[in-house]
């Protein structure tokens, strides 16, 4: 199996709106107030980095529901050290198979 290259430029001049927000997605989806991320599917070596990357794009008032294979206390401690007070945490499910927490970005 070979991978196809991804080209990050417009195929035709003028296709790109130069005034658009470069961080905005142009796929036409609607932004959900709550995004679900199942961390159980992410390799352990990159799990925290992936979660923190997802949290970086959560807008104030929006939330990320994180499904974890264990109580994510180490992650929550790391989050509080790096982004003190930036998120409120609510447990939606407490094991034993999965823990689900809602991380809501503060206004």
Short mmCIF file of N, CA and C in Angstrom, two decimals:
data_model
loop_
_atom_site.label_atom_id
_atom_site.label_comp_id
_atom_site.label_asym_id
_atom_site.label_seq_id
_atom_site.Cartn_x
_atom_site.Cartn_y
_atom_site.Cartn_z
N UNK A 1 0.85 -1.17 0.00
CA UNK A 1 0.00 0.00 0.00
C UNK A 1 0.89 1.23 0.00
N UNK A 2 0.59 2.18 -0.86
CA UNK A 2 1.34 3.42 -0.90
C UNK A 2 0.43 4.56 -0.50
N UNK A 3 1.01 5.53 0.14
CA UNK A 3 0.25 6.69 0.57
C UNK A 3 0.28 7.75 -0.52
N UNK A 4 -0.85 8.41 -0.70
CA UNK A 4 -0.90 9.50 -1.66
C UNK A 4 -0.48 10.78 -0.96
N UNK A 5 0.30 11.64 -1.63
CA UNK A 5 0.72 12.89 -1.00
C UNK A 5 -0.47 13.84 -0.83
N UNK A 6 -0.40 14.64 0.20
CA UNK A 6 -1.42 15.67 0.43
C UNK A 6 -0.84 16.99 -0.01
N UNK A 7 -1.56 17.68 -0.87
CA UNK A 7 -1.10 18.97 -1.36
C UNK A 7 -1.89 20.05 -0.65
N UNK A 8 -1.19 20.97 -0.01
CA UNK A 8 -1.83 21.98 0.81
C UNK A 8 -1.96 23.32 0.10
N UNK A 9 -1.98 23.31 -1.19
CA UNK A 9 -2.15 24.56 -1.93
C UNK A 9 -3.32 24.42 -2.90
N UNK A 10 -3.82 25.55 -3.32
CA UNK A 10 -4.94 25.56 -4.26
C UNK A 10 -4.47 25.08 -5.62
N UNK A 11 -5.32 24.33 -6.30
CA UNK A 11 -4.94 23.85 -7.62
C UNK A 11 -5.12 24.92 -8.69
N UNK A 12 -5.91 25.97 -8.37
CA UNK A 12 -6.13 27.05 -9.34
C UNK A 12 -5.93 28.38 -8.64
N UNK A 13 -5.28 29.32 -9.28
CA UNK A 13 -5.13 30.65 -8.68
C UNK A 13 -6.50 31.27 -8.41
N UNK A 14 -6.62 31.94 -7.30
CA UNK A 14 -7.86 32.61 -6.96
C UNK A 14 -8.84 31.75 -6.18
N UNK A 15 -8.56 30.45 -5.99
CA UNK A 15 -9.47 29.58 -5.25
C UNK A 15 -9.46 29.84 -3.75
N UNK A 16 -8.39 30.39 -3.25
CA UNK A 16 -8.24 30.59 -1.81
C UNK A 16 -8.63 32.01 -1.44
N UNK A 17 -9.46 32.15 -0.43
CA UNK A 17 -9.85 33.47 0.08
C UNK A 17 -8.74 33.95 1.00
N UNK A 18 -7.94 34.87 0.53
CA UNK A 18 -6.79 35.37 1.29
C UNK A 18 -7.21 36.12 2.55
N UNK A 19 -8.47 36.55 2.65
CA UNK A 19 -8.93 37.28 3.83
C UNK A 19 -9.51 36.35 4.88
N UNK A 20 -9.65 35.07 4.57
CA UNK A 20 -10.24 34.11 5.51
C UNK A 20 -9.28 33.83 6.67
N UNK A 21 -9.84 33.46 7.78
CA UNK A 21 -9.07 33.07 8.96
C UNK A 21 -8.28 31.81 8.61
N UNK A 22 -6.94 31.85 8.67
CA UNK A 22 -6.15 30.68 8.26
C UNK A 22 -6.32 29.48 9.19
N UNK A 23 -6.83 29.69 10.40
CA UNK A 23 -7.03 28.58 11.33
C UNK A 23 -8.42 27.97 11.19
N UNK A 24 -9.28 28.59 10.38
CA UNK A 24 -10.65 28.10 10.22
C UNK A 24 -10.71 26.96 9.21
N UNK A 25 -11.60 26.05 9.47
CA UNK A 25 -11.81 24.92 8.57
C UNK A 25 -12.81 25.34 7.49
N UNK A 26 -12.60 24.88 6.28
CA UNK A 26 -13.48 25.24 5.18
C UNK A 26 -14.31 24.05 4.70
N UNK A 27 -14.48 23.04 5.56
CA UNK A 27 -15.17 21.83 5.11
C UNK A 27 -16.69 21.97 5.15
N UNK A 28 -17.20 23.05 5.72
CA UNK A 28 -18.64 23.27 5.71
C UNK A 28 -19.38 22.66 6.88
N UNK A 29 -18.68 22.04 7.82
CA UNK A 29 -19.37 21.47 8.98
C UNK A 29 -19.76 22.58 9.96
N UNK A 30 -20.69 22.28 10.80
CA UNK A 30 -21.07 23.24 11.83
C UNK A 30 -20.30 22.91 13.09
N UNK A 31 -19.86 23.95 13.80
CA UNK A 31 -19.12 23.74 15.04
C UNK A 31 -20.06 23.22 16.11
N UNK A 32 -19.69 22.12 16.72
CA UNK A 32 -20.47 21.56 17.82
C UNK A 32 -19.99 22.18 19.13
N UNK A 33 -20.91 22.39 20.05
CA UNK A 33 -20.52 22.94 21.35
C UNK A 33 -19.74 21.93 22.16
N UNK A 34 -19.96 20.65 21.93
CA UNK A 34 -19.24 19.60 22.63
C UNK A 34 -18.68 18.62 21.60
N UNK A 35 -17.39 18.37 21.72
CA UNK A 35 -16.69 17.43 20.84
C UNK A 35 -16.33 16.22 21.68
N UNK A 36 -16.45 15.02 21.12
CA UNK A 36 -16.11 13.79 21.84
C UNK A 36 -14.80 13.25 21.29
N UNK A 37 -13.86 12.97 22.21
CA UNK A 37 -12.57 12.39 21.84
C UNK A 37 -12.38 11.11 22.65
N UNK A 38 -12.30 9.99 21.96
CA UNK A 38 -12.09 8.70 22.62
C UNK A 38 -10.59 8.42 22.67
N UNK A 39 -9.98 8.71 23.81
CA UNK A 39 -8.53 8.57 23.96
C UNK A 39 -8.10 7.11 23.99
N UNK A 40 -9.03 6.20 24.17
CA UNK A 40 -8.67 4.78 24.19
C UNK A 40 -8.14 4.32 22.84
N UNK A 41 -8.47 5.03 21.78
CA UNK A 41 -8.02 4.65 20.44
C UNK A 41 -6.69 5.29 20.05
N UNK A 42 -6.16 6.16 20.90
CA UNK A 42 -4.92 6.88 20.60
C UNK A 42 -3.74 6.13 21.22
N UNK A 43 -2.67 5.89 20.47
CA UNK A 43 -1.51 5.21 21.04
C UNK A 43 -0.99 5.95 22.28
N UNK A 44 -0.63 5.18 23.29
CA UNK A 44 -0.22 5.76 24.58
C UNK A 44 0.90 6.78 24.43
N UNK A 45 1.85 6.54 23.53
CA UNK A 45 3.01 7.42 23.37
C UNK A 45 2.63 8.84 22.97
N UNK A 46 1.48 9.02 22.32
CA UNK A 46 1.08 10.36 21.87
C UNK A 46 -0.25 10.80 22.47
N UNK A 47 -0.76 10.06 23.43
CA UNK A 47 -2.11 10.33 23.96
C UNK A 47 -2.23 11.73 24.57
N UNK A 48 -1.35 12.08 25.53
CA UNK A 48 -1.48 13.39 26.17
C UNK A 48 -1.29 14.52 25.17
N UNK A 49 -0.31 14.39 24.28
CA UNK A 49 -0.07 15.44 23.28
C UNK A 49 -1.29 15.63 22.38
N UNK A 50 -1.93 14.53 22.02
CA UNK A 50 -3.13 14.60 21.17
C UNK A 50 -4.26 15.31 21.90
N UNK A 51 -4.46 14.96 23.16
CA UNK A 51 -5.53 15.58 23.95
C UNK A 51 -5.27 17.07 24.12
N UNK A 52 -4.03 17.43 24.44
CA UNK A 52 -3.71 18.85 24.61
C UNK A 52 -3.86 19.61 23.30
N UNK A 53 -3.53 18.98 22.18
CA UNK A 53 -3.75 19.61 20.89
C UNK A 53 -5.22 19.88 20.63
N UNK A 54 -6.06 18.92 20.99
CA UNK A 54 -7.50 19.10 20.83
C UNK A 54 -8.02 20.20 21.74
N UNK A 55 -7.52 20.26 22.97
CA UNK A 55 -7.99 21.28 23.91
C UNK A 55 -7.59 22.70 23.48
N UNK A 56 -6.49 22.81 22.76
CA UNK A 56 -6.03 24.13 22.30
C UNK A 56 -7.05 24.81 21.39
N UNK A 57 -7.84 24.04 20.65
CA UNK A 57 -8.76 24.64 19.69
C UNK A 57 -10.19 24.78 20.23
N UNK A 58 -10.41 24.36 21.46
CA UNK A 58 -11.74 24.51 22.06
C UNK A 58 -11.95 25.99 22.40
N UNK A 59 -13.03 26.55 21.89
CA UNK A 59 -13.34 27.97 22.14
C UNK A 59 -13.97 28.15 23.51
N UNK A 60 -13.89 29.35 24.08
CA UNK A 60 -14.53 29.61 25.38
C UNK A 60 -16.01 29.26 25.34
N UNK A 61 -16.46 28.55 26.37
CA UNK A 61 -17.84 28.12 26.47
C UNK A 61 -18.11 26.77 25.82
N UNK A 62 -17.19 26.27 25.03
CA UNK A 62 -17.34 24.98 24.37
C UNK A 62 -16.62 23.91 25.20
N UNK A 63 -16.90 22.64 24.89
CA UNK A 63 -16.37 21.56 25.71
C UNK A 63 -15.84 20.41 24.87
N UNK A 64 -14.98 19.63 25.52
CA UNK A 64 -14.47 18.39 24.96
C UNK A 64 -14.85 17.29 25.93
N UNK A 65 -15.60 16.28 25.46
CA UNK A 65 -15.88 15.10 26.26
C UNK A 65 -14.79 14.09 25.97
N UNK A 66 -14.00 13.78 26.97
CA UNK A 66 -12.87 12.88 26.82
C UNK A 66 -13.22 11.52 27.40
N UNK A 67 -13.09 10.48 26.59
CA UNK A 67 -13.29 9.11 27.06
C UNK A 67 -11.91 8.51 27.26
N UNK A 68 -11.64 8.05 28.48
CA UNK A 68 -10.31 7.54 28.83
C UNK A 68 -10.41 6.11 29.35
N UNK A 69 -9.33 5.32 29.23
CA UNK A 69 -9.35 3.95 29.71
C UNK A 69 -9.16 3.83 31.22
N UNK A 70 -8.85 4.94 31.88
CA UNK A 70 -8.66 4.98 33.34
C UNK A 70 -9.00 6.38 33.82
N UNK A 71 -9.08 6.55 35.12
CA UNK A 71 -9.34 7.88 35.68
C UNK A 71 -8.18 8.79 35.27
N UNK A 72 -8.44 9.86 34.53
CA UNK A 72 -7.36 10.68 33.96
C UNK A 72 -6.77 11.71 34.92
N UNK A 73 -6.56 11.32 36.17
CA UNK A 73 -6.01 12.24 37.16
C UNK A 73 -4.64 12.81 36.76
N UNK A 74 -3.70 12.01 36.23
CA UNK A 74 -2.42 12.61 35.80
C UNK A 74 -2.60 13.66 34.71
N UNK A 75 -3.48 13.40 33.77
CA UNK A 75 -3.75 14.37 32.71
C UNK A 75 -4.36 15.65 33.30
N UNK A 76 -5.29 15.50 34.22
CA UNK A 76 -5.93 16.67 34.82
C UNK A 76 -4.92 17.51 35.61
N UNK A 77 -3.99 16.85 36.30
CA UNK A 77 -2.95 17.57 37.03
C UNK A 77 -2.05 18.33 36.05
N UNK A 78 -1.69 17.69 34.95
CA UNK A 78 -0.86 18.34 33.93
C UNK A 78 -1.61 19.53 33.32
N UNK A 79 -2.89 19.36 33.07
CA UNK A 79 -3.70 20.44 32.51
C UNK A 79 -3.75 21.63 33.45
N UNK A 80 -3.92 21.38 34.72
CA UNK A 80 -3.99 22.48 35.69
C UNK A 80 -2.63 23.18 35.82
N UNK A 81 -1.54 22.43 35.70
CA UNK A 81 -0.20 23.06 35.75
C UNK A 81 0.05 23.94 34.52
N UNK A 82 -0.36 23.47 33.36
CA UNK A 82 -0.04 24.19 32.13
C UNK A 82 -1.09 25.25 31.75
N UNK A 83 -2.33 25.05 32.16
CA UNK A 83 -3.43 25.98 31.83
C UNK A 83 -4.30 26.20 33.07
N UNK A 84 -3.73 26.80 34.13
CA UNK A 84 -4.50 26.92 35.37
C UNK A 84 -5.82 27.68 35.19
N UNK A 85 -6.89 27.03 35.62
CA UNK A 85 -8.21 27.66 35.58
C UNK A 85 -8.83 27.78 34.21
N UNK A 86 -8.20 27.24 33.17
CA UNK A 86 -8.72 27.41 31.81
C UNK A 86 -9.91 26.52 31.51
N UNK A 87 -10.03 25.39 32.25
CA UNK A 87 -11.11 24.44 31.99
C UNK A 87 -11.78 24.03 33.29
N UNK A 88 -13.11 23.84 33.21
CA UNK A 88 -13.81 23.19 34.31
C UNK A 88 -13.95 21.72 33.94
N UNK A 89 -13.92 20.87 34.97
CA UNK A 89 -13.94 19.43 34.75
C UNK A 89 -15.17 18.84 35.42
N UNK A 90 -15.92 18.03 34.66
CA UNK A 90 -17.08 17.32 35.19
C UNK A 90 -16.97 15.87 34.77
N UNK A 91 -17.13 14.97 35.73
CA UNK A 91 -17.16 13.54 35.40
C UNK A 91 -18.55 13.18 34.91
N UNK A 92 -18.64 12.54 33.75
CA UNK A 92 -19.90 12.06 33.21
C UNK A 92 -20.05 10.56 33.44
N UNK A 93 -18.91 9.85 33.53
CA UNK A 93 -18.89 8.40 33.76
C UNK A 93 -17.60 8.06 34.51
N UNK A 94 -17.71 7.20 35.53
CA UNK A 94 -16.55 6.81 36.33
C UNK A 94 -16.35 5.31 36.30
N UNK A 95 -15.76 4.80 35.23
CA UNK A 95 -15.34 3.42 35.11
C UNK A 95 -16.45 2.40 35.29
N UNK A 96 -16.11 1.13 35.39
CA UNK A 96 -14.74 0.62 35.41
C UNK A 96 -14.14 0.43 34.02
N UNK A 97 -14.94 0.39 32.97
CA UNK A 97 -14.40 0.17 31.62
C UNK A 97 -13.90 1.47 30.99
N UNK A 98 -14.57 2.58 31.28
CA UNK A 98 -14.19 3.87 30.69
C UNK A 98 -14.56 4.98 31.65
N UNK A 99 -13.79 6.04 31.58
CA UNK A 99 -14.08 7.26 32.32
C UNK A 99 -14.35 8.33 31.28
N UNK A 100 -15.42 9.08 31.46
CA UNK A 100 -15.73 10.16 30.55
C UNK A 100 -15.79 11.45 31.36
N UNK A 101 -15.00 12.42 30.92
CA UNK A 101 -15.00 13.71 31.60
C UNK A 101 -15.29 14.80 30.57
N UNK A 102 -15.97 15.82 31.02
CA UNK A 102 -16.25 16.99 30.16
C UNK A 102 -15.31 18.12 30.60
N UNK A 103 -14.52 18.59 29.66
CA UNK A 103 -13.60 19.69 29.88
C UNK A 103 -14.16 20.90 29.15
N UNK A 104 -14.65 21.87 29.90
CA UNK A 104 -15.28 23.05 29.32
C UNK A 104 -14.34 24.24 29.47
N UNK A 105 -14.03 24.88 28.36
CA UNK A 105 -13.14 26.05 28.41
C UNK A 105 -13.87 27.21 29.08
N UNK A 106 -13.19 27.84 30.01
CA UNK A 106 -13.76 28.97 30.75
C UNK A 106 -14.03 30.12 29.79
N UNK A 107 -15.02 30.93 30.14
CA UNK A 107 -15.37 32.10 29.34
C UNK A 107 -14.31 33.10 29.47
#
